[in-house]
mmCIF file of C-alpha atoms in Angstrom:
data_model
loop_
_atom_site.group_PDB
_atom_site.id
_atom_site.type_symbol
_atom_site.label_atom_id
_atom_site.label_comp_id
_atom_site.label_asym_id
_atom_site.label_seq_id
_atom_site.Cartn_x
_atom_site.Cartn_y
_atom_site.Cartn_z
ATOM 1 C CA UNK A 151 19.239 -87.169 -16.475
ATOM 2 C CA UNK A 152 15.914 -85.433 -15.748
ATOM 3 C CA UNK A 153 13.288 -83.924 -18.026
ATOM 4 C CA UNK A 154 11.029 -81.176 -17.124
ATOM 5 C CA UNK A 155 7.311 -82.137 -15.283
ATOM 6 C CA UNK A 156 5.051 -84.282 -17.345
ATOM 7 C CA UNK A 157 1.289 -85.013 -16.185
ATOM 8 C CA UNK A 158 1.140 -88.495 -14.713
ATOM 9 C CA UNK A 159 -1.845 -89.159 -17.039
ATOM 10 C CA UNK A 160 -1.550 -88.685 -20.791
ATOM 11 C CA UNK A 161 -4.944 -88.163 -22.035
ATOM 12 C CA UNK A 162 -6.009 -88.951 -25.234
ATOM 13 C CA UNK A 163 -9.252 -89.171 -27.302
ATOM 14 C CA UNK A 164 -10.919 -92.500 -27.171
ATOM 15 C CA UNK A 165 -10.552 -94.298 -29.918
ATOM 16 C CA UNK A 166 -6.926 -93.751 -29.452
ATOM 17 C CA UNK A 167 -6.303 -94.372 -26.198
ATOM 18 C CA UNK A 168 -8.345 -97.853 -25.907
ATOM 19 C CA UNK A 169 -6.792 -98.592 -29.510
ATOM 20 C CA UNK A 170 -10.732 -99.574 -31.160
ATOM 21 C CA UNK A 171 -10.380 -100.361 -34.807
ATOM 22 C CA UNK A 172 -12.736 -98.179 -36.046
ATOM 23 C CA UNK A 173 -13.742 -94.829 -35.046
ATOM 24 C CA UNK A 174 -15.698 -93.559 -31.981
ATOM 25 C CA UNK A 175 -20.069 -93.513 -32.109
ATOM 26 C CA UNK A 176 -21.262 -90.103 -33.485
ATOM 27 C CA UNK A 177 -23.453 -88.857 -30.313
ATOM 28 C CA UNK A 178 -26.532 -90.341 -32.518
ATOM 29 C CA UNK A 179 -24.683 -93.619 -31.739
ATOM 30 C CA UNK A 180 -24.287 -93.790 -35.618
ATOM 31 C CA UNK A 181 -20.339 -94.568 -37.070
ATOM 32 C CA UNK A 182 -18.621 -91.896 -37.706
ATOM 33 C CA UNK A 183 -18.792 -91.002 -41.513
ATOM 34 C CA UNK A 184 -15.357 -89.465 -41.340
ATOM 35 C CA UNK A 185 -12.880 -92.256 -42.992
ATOM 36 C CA UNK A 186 -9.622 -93.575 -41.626
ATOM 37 C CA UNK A 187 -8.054 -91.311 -44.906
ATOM 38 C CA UNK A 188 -10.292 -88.857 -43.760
ATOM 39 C CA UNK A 189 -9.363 -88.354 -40.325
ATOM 40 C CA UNK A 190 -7.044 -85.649 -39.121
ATOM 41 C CA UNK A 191 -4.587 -86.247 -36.586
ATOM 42 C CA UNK A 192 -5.335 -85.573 -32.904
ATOM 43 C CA UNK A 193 -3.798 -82.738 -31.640
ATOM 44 C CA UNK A 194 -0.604 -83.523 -29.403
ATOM 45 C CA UNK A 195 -1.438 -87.207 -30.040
ATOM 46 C CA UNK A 196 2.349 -88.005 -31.498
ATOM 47 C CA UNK A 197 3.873 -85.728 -28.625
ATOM 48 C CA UNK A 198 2.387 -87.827 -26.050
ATOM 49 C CA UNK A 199 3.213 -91.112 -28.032
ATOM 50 C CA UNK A 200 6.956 -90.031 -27.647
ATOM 51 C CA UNK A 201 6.631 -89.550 -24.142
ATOM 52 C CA UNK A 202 5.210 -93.009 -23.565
ATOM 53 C CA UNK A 203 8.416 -93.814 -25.488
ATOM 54 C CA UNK A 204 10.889 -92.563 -24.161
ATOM 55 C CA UNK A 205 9.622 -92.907 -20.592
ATOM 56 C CA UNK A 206 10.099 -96.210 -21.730
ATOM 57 C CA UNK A 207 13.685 -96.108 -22.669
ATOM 58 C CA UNK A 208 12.304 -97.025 -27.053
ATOM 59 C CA UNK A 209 14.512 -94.060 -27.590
ATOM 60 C CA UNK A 210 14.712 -94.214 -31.416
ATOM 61 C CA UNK A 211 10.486 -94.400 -31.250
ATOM 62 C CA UNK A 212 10.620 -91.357 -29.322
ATOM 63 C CA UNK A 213 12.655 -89.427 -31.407
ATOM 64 C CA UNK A 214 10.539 -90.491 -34.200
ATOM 65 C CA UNK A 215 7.078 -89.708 -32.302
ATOM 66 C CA UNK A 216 8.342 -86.070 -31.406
ATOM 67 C CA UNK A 217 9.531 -85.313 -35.376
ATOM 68 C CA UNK A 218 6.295 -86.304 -36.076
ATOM 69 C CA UNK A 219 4.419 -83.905 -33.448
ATOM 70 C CA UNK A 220 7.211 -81.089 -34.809
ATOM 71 C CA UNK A 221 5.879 -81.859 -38.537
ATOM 72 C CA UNK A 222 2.400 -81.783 -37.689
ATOM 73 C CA UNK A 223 2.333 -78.289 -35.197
ATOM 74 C CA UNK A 224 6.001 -76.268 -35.452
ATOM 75 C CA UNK A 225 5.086 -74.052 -32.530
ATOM 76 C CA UNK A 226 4.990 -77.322 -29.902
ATOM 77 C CA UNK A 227 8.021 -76.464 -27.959
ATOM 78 C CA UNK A 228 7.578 -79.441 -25.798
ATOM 79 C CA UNK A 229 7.830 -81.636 -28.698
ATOM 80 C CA UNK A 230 11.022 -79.262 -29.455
ATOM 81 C CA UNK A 231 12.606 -79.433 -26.353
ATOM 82 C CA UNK A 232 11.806 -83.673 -25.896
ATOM 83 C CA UNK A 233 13.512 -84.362 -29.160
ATOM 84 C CA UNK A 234 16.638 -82.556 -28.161
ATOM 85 C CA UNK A 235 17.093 -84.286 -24.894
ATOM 86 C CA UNK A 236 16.033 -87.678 -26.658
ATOM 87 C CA UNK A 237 18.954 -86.914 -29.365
ATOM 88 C CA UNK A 238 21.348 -86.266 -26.712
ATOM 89 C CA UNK A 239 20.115 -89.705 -24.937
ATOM 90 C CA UNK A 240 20.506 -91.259 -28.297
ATOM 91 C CA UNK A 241 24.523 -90.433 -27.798
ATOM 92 C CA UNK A 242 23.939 -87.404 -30.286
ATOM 93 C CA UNK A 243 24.667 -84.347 -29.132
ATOM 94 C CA UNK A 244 25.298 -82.054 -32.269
ATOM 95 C CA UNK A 245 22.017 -83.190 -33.261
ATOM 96 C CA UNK A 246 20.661 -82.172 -29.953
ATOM 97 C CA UNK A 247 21.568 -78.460 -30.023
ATOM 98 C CA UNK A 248 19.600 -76.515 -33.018
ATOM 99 C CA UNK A 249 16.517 -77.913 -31.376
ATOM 100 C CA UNK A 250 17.481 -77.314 -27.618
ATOM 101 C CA UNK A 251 18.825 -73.693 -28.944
ATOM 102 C CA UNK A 252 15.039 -73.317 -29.928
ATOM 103 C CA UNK A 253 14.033 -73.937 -27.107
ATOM 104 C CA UNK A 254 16.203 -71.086 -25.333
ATOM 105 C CA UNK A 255 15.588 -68.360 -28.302
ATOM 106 C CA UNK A 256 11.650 -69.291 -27.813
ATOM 107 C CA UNK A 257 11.808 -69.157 -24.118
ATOM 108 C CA UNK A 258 15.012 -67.516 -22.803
ATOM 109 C CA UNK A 259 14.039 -68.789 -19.125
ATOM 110 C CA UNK A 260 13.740 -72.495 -20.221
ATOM 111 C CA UNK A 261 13.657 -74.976 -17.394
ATOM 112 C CA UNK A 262 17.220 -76.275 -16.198
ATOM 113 C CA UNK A 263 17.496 -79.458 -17.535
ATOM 114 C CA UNK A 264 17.178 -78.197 -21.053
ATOM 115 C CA UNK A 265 20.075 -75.454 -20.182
ATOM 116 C CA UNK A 266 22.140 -78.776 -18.693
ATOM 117 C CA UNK A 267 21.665 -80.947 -21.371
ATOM 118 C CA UNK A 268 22.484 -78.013 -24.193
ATOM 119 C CA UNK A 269 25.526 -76.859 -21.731
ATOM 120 C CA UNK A 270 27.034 -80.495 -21.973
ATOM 121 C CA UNK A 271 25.976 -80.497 -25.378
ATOM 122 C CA UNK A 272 28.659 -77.807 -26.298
ATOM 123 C CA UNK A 273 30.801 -79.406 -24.466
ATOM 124 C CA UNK A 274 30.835 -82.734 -26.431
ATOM 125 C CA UNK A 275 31.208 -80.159 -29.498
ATOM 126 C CA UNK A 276 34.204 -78.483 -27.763
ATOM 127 C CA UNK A 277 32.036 -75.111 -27.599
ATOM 128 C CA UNK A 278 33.264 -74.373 -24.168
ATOM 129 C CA UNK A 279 31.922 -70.692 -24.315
ATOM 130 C CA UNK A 280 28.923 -71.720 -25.435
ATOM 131 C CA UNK A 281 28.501 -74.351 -22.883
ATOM 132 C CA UNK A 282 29.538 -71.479 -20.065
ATOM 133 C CA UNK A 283 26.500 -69.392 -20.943
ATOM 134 C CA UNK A 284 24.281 -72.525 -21.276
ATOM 135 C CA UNK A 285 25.320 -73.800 -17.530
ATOM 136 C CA UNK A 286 25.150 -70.186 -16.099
ATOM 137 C CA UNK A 287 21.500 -69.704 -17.718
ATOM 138 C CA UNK A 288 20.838 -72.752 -15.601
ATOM 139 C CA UNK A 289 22.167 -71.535 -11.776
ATOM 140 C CA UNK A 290 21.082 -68.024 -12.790
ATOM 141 C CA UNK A 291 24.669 -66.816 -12.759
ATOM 142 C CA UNK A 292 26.402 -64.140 -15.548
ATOM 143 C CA UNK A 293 28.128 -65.995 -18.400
ATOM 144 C CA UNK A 294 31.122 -63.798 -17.308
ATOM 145 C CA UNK A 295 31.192 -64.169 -13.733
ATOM 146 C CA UNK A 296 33.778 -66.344 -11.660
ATOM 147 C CA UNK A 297 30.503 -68.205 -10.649
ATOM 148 C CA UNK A 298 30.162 -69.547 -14.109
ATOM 149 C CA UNK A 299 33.548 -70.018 -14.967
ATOM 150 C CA UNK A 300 34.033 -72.281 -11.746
ATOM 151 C CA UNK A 301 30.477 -74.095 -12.841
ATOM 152 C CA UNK A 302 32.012 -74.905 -15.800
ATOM 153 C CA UNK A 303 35.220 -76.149 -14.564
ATOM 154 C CA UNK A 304 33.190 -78.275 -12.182
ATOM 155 C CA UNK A 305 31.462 -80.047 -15.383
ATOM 156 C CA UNK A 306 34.757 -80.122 -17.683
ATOM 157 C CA UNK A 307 36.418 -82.182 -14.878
ATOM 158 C CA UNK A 308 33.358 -84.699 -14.888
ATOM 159 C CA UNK A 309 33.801 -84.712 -18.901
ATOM 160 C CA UNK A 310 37.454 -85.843 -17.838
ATOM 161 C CA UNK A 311 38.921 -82.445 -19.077
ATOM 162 C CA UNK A 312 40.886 -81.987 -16.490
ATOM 163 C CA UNK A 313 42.971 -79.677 -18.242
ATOM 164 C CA UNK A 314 40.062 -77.463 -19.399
ATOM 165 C CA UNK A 315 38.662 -77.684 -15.654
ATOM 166 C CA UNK A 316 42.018 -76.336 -14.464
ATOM 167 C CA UNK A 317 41.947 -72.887 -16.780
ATOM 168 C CA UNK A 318 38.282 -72.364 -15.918
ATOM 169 C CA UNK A 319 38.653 -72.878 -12.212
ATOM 170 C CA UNK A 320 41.972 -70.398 -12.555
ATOM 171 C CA UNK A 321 39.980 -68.072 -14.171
ATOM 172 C CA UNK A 322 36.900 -67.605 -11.948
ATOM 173 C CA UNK A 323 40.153 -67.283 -9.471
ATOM 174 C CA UNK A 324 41.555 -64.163 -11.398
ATOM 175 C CA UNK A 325 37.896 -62.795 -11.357
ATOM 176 C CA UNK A 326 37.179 -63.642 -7.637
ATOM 177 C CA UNK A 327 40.392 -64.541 -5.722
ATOM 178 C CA UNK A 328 38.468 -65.296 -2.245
ATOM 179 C CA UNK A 329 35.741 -67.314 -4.398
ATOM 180 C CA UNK A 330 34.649 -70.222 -2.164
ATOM 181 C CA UNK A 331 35.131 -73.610 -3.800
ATOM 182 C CA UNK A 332 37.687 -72.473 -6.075
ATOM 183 C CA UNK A 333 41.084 -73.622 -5.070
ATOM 184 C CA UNK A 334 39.091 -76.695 -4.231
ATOM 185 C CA UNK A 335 38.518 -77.578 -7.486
ATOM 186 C CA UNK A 336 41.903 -77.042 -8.457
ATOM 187 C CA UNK A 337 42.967 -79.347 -5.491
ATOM 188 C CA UNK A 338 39.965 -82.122 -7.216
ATOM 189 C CA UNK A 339 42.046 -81.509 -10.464
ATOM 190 C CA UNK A 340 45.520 -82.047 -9.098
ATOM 191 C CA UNK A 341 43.920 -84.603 -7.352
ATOM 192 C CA UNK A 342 42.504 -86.528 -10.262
ATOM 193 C CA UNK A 343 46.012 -86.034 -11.695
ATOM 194 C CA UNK A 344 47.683 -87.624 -9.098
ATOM 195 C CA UNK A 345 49.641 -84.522 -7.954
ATOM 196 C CA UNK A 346 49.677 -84.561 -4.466
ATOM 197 C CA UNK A 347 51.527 -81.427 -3.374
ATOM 198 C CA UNK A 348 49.902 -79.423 -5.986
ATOM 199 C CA UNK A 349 46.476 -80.478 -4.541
ATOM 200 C CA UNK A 350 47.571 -80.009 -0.913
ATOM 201 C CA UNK A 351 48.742 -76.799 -1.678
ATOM 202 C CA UNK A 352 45.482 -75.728 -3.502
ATOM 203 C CA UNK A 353 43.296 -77.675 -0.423
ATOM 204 C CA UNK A 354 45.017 -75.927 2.273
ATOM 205 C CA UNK A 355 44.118 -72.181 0.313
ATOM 206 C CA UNK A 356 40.888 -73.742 0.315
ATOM 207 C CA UNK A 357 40.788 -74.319 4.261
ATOM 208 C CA UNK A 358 41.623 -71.047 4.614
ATOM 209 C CA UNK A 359 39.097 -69.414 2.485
ATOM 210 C CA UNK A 360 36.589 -71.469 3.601
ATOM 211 C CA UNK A 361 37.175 -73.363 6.991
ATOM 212 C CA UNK A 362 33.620 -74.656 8.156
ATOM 213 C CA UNK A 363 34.138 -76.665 4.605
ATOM 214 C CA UNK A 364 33.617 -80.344 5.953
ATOM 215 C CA UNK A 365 34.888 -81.150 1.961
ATOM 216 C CA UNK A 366 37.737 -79.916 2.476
ATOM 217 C CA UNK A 367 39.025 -81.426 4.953
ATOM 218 C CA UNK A 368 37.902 -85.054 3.762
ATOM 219 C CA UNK A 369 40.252 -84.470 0.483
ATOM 220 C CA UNK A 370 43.348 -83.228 3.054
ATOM 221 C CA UNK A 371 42.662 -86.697 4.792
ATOM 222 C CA UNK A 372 42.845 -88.187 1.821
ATOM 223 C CA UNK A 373 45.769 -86.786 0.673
ATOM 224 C CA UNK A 374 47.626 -86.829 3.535
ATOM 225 C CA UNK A 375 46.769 -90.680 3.583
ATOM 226 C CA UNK A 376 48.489 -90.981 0.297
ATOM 227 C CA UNK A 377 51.493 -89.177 1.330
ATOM 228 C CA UNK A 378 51.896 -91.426 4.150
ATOM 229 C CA UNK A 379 51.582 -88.443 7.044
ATOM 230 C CA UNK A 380 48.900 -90.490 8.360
ATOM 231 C CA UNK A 381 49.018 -88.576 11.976
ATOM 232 C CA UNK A 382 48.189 -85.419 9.702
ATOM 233 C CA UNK A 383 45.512 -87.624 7.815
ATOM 234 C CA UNK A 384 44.053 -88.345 11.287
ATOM 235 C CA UNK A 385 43.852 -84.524 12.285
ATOM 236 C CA UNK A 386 41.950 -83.934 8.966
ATOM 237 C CA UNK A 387 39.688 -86.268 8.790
ATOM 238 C CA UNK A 388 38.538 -85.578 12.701
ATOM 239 C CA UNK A 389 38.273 -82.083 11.897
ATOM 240 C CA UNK A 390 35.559 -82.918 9.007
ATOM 241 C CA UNK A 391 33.977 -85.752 11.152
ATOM 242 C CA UNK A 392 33.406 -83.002 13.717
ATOM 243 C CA UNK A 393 31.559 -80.438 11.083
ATOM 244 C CA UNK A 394 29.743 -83.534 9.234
ATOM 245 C CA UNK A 395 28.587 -86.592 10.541
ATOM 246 C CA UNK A 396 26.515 -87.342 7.832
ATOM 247 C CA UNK A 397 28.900 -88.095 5.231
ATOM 248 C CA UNK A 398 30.731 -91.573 5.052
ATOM 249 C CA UNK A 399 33.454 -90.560 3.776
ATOM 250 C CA UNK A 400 35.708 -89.641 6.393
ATOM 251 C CA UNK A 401 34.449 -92.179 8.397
ATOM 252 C CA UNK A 402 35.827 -94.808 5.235
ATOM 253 C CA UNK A 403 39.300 -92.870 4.964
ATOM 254 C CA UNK A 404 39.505 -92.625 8.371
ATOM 255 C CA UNK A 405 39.185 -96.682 8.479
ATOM 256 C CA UNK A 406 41.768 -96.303 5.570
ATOM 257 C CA UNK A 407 44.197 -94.966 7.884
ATOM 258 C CA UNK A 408 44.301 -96.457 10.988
ATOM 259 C CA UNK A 409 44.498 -99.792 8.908
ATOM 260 C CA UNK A 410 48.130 -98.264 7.512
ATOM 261 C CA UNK A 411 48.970 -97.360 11.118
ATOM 262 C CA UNK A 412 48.298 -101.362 11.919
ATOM 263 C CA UNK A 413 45.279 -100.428 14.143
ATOM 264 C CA UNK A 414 42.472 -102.675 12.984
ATOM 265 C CA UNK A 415 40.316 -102.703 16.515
ATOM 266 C CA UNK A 416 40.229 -98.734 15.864
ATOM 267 C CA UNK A 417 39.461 -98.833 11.722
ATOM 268 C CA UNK A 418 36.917 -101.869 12.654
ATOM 269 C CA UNK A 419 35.059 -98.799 14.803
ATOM 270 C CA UNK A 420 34.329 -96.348 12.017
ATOM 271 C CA UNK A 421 33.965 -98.890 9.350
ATOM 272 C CA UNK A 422 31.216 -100.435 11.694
ATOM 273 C CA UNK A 423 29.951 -96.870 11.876
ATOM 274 C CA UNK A 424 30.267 -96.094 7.916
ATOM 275 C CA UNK A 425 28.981 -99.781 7.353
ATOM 276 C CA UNK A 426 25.084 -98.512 9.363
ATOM 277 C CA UNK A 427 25.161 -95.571 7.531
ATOM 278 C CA UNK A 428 25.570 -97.067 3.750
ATOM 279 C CA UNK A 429 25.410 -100.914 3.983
ATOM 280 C CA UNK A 430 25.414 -100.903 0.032
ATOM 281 C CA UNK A 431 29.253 -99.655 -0.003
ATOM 282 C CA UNK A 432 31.588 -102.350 -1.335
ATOM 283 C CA UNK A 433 34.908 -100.286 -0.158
ATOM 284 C CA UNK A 434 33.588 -99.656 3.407
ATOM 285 C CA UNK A 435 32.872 -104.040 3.655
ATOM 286 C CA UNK A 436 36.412 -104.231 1.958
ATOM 287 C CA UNK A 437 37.851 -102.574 4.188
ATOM 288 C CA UNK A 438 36.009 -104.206 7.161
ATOM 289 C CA UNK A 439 36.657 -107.145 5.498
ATOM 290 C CA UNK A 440 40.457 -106.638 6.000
ATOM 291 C CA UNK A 441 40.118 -104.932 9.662
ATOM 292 C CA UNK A 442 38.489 -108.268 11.196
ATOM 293 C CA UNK A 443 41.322 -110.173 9.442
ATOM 294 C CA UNK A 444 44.326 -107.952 11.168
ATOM 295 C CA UNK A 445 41.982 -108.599 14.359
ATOM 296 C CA UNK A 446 41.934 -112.458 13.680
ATOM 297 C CA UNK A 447 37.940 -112.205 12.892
ATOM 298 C CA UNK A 448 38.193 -114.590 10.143
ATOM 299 C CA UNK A 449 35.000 -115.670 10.172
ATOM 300 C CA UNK A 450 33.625 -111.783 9.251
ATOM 301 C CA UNK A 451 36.261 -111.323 7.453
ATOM 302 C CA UNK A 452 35.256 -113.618 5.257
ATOM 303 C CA UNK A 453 31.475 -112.616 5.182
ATOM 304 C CA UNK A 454 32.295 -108.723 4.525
ATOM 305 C CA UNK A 455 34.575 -109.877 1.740
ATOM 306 C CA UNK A 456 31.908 -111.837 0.355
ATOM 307 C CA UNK A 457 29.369 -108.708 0.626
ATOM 308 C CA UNK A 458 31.547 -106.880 -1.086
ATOM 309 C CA UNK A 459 32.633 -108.796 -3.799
ATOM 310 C CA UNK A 460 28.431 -109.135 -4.619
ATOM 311 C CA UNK A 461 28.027 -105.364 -3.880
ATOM 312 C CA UNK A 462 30.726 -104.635 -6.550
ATOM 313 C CA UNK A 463 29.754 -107.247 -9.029
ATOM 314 C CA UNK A 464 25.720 -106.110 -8.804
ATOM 315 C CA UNK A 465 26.625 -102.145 -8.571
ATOM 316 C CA UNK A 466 28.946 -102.617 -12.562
ATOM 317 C CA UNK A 467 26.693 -101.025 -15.155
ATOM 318 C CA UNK A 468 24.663 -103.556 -17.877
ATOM 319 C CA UNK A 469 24.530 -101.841 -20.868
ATOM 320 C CA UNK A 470 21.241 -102.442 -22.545
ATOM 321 C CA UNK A 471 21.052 -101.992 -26.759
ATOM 322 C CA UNK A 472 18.957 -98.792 -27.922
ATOM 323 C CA UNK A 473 15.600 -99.575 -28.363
#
């Protein structure tokens, strides 16, 4: 997740920022005769002590810091809009929203991240309209428009709502029904579901909506691959290659199927070629892996195997406590 731009430096006055134990010279050199008691807080100091906090992860210090800065000066809406994203961080997302909802009644054109973070916010809270005007605030889009609708779908299916995604994506389809993008989502939701003909059907509409789509014809591959009509898979897959030869992907499924169609010499060829373009890909030295073996390449077999089983291992996510 990103936060809005933050100066590199955090200034603060002197004594503060070098941490002296007593107070800064007077300009007559004498001590200051303003006690420790005495001394009113610097302005913005506990705003920028929260940043320093949560910039280093000490989450629960930074939510602290920025309650602190809201105490001492209301009005800061950077302190505002900090401690809703650190809440949200913090795994606490109904917390997050009166203070991100600030944010947007204080400054209706607040930056995006603020608008993402609220929008899956509302999600989490099962405030699905709410998080459709929150994500369409962010691309600049009508809360009503198929646009938003199939933005929202796009972020229900990465909540694993696939059922929510479904009804959004239908509905930017009754509002638009040559909207780009689309029946593709429906085919990622059939897809996701393991419906196959459903999400070939929905791909295909897709295709012909939108045929300079290199996406689209990636997922067909893909499908096709699963429904064993691997010559089919083939066509697909060359047809995206062709439009995008920047992606891995149908270089990888490609791999895929001429490995099913006992062809290792020709899936060893684009899994060489996906292997250059993204050595850190455990499923493109898998698959290697297994093409040198059909080719009698034990040797490499064994040393993509090997890469990918560390690639895998390194790449599984170490969950660290909340600081």
């Amino acid at each position: 997740m990103q936060i809005f731009w933050l100066p590199a430096v955090v200034l603060l006055s002197g004594w503060l920022c070098f941490g002296q134990s007593t107070p800064p010279p007077t300009a007559t050199g004498a001590p200051s005769a303003v006690t420790g008691a005495q001394r009113p807080p610097v302005k913005g100091a506990s705003r920028e002590q929260g940043i320093r906090y949560y910039r280093a992860g000490k989450l629960i210090d930074a939510e602290r810091a920025f309650a602190t800065a809201m105490a001492e000066d209301p009005s800061d809406l950077e302190s505002v809009q900090m401690r809703g994203l650190t809440l949200y961080r913090l795994g606490q997302p109904a917390a997050a929203i009166p203070y991100l909802e600030r944010v947007r009644q204080w400054m209706p054109n607040a930056n995006a991240d603020a608008n993402h973070v609220l929008g899956l916010s509302y999600l989490n809270a099962r405030r699905y309209d709410e998080a459709r005007g929150a994500f369409a605030a962010q691309y600049a889009v009508s809360p009503d428009s198929a646009a938003a609708y199939l933005l929202t779908s796009d972020m229900l299916l990465d909540a694993d709502l696939p059922e929510l995604a479904a009804q959004d994506a239908q509905k930017a389809l009754e509002i638009s029904p040559n909207l780009p993008l689309a029946h593709f989502m429906l085919g990622e939701v059939y897809l996701y579901k393991s419906d196959v003909n459903r999400a070939l059907e929905q791909f295909e509409q897709e295709r012909a909506i939108n045929p300079t789509y290199p996406a689209v014809y990636d997922r067909l591959g893909d499908v096709y691959t699963k429904m064993g009509q691997y010559q089919q898979a083939q066509e697909a897959l060359t047809r995206a290659i062709s439009l995008d030869v920047s992606s891995t992907g149908p270089f990888i499924q490609m791999g895929k199927v001429f490995l099913r169609r006992g062809d290792p010499e020709s899936a060893a060829m684009y899994l060489q070629h996906a292997e250059k373009m993204d050595p850190g890909n455990y499923i493109t030295h898998t698959l290697l892996g297994q093409a040198y073996r059909g080719m009698g390449r034990e040797e490499e077999a064994k040393r993509e195997l090997d890469a990918a089983s560390q690639i895998h291992a390194s790449s599984q996510l170490k969950l660290q406590p909340v600081q």
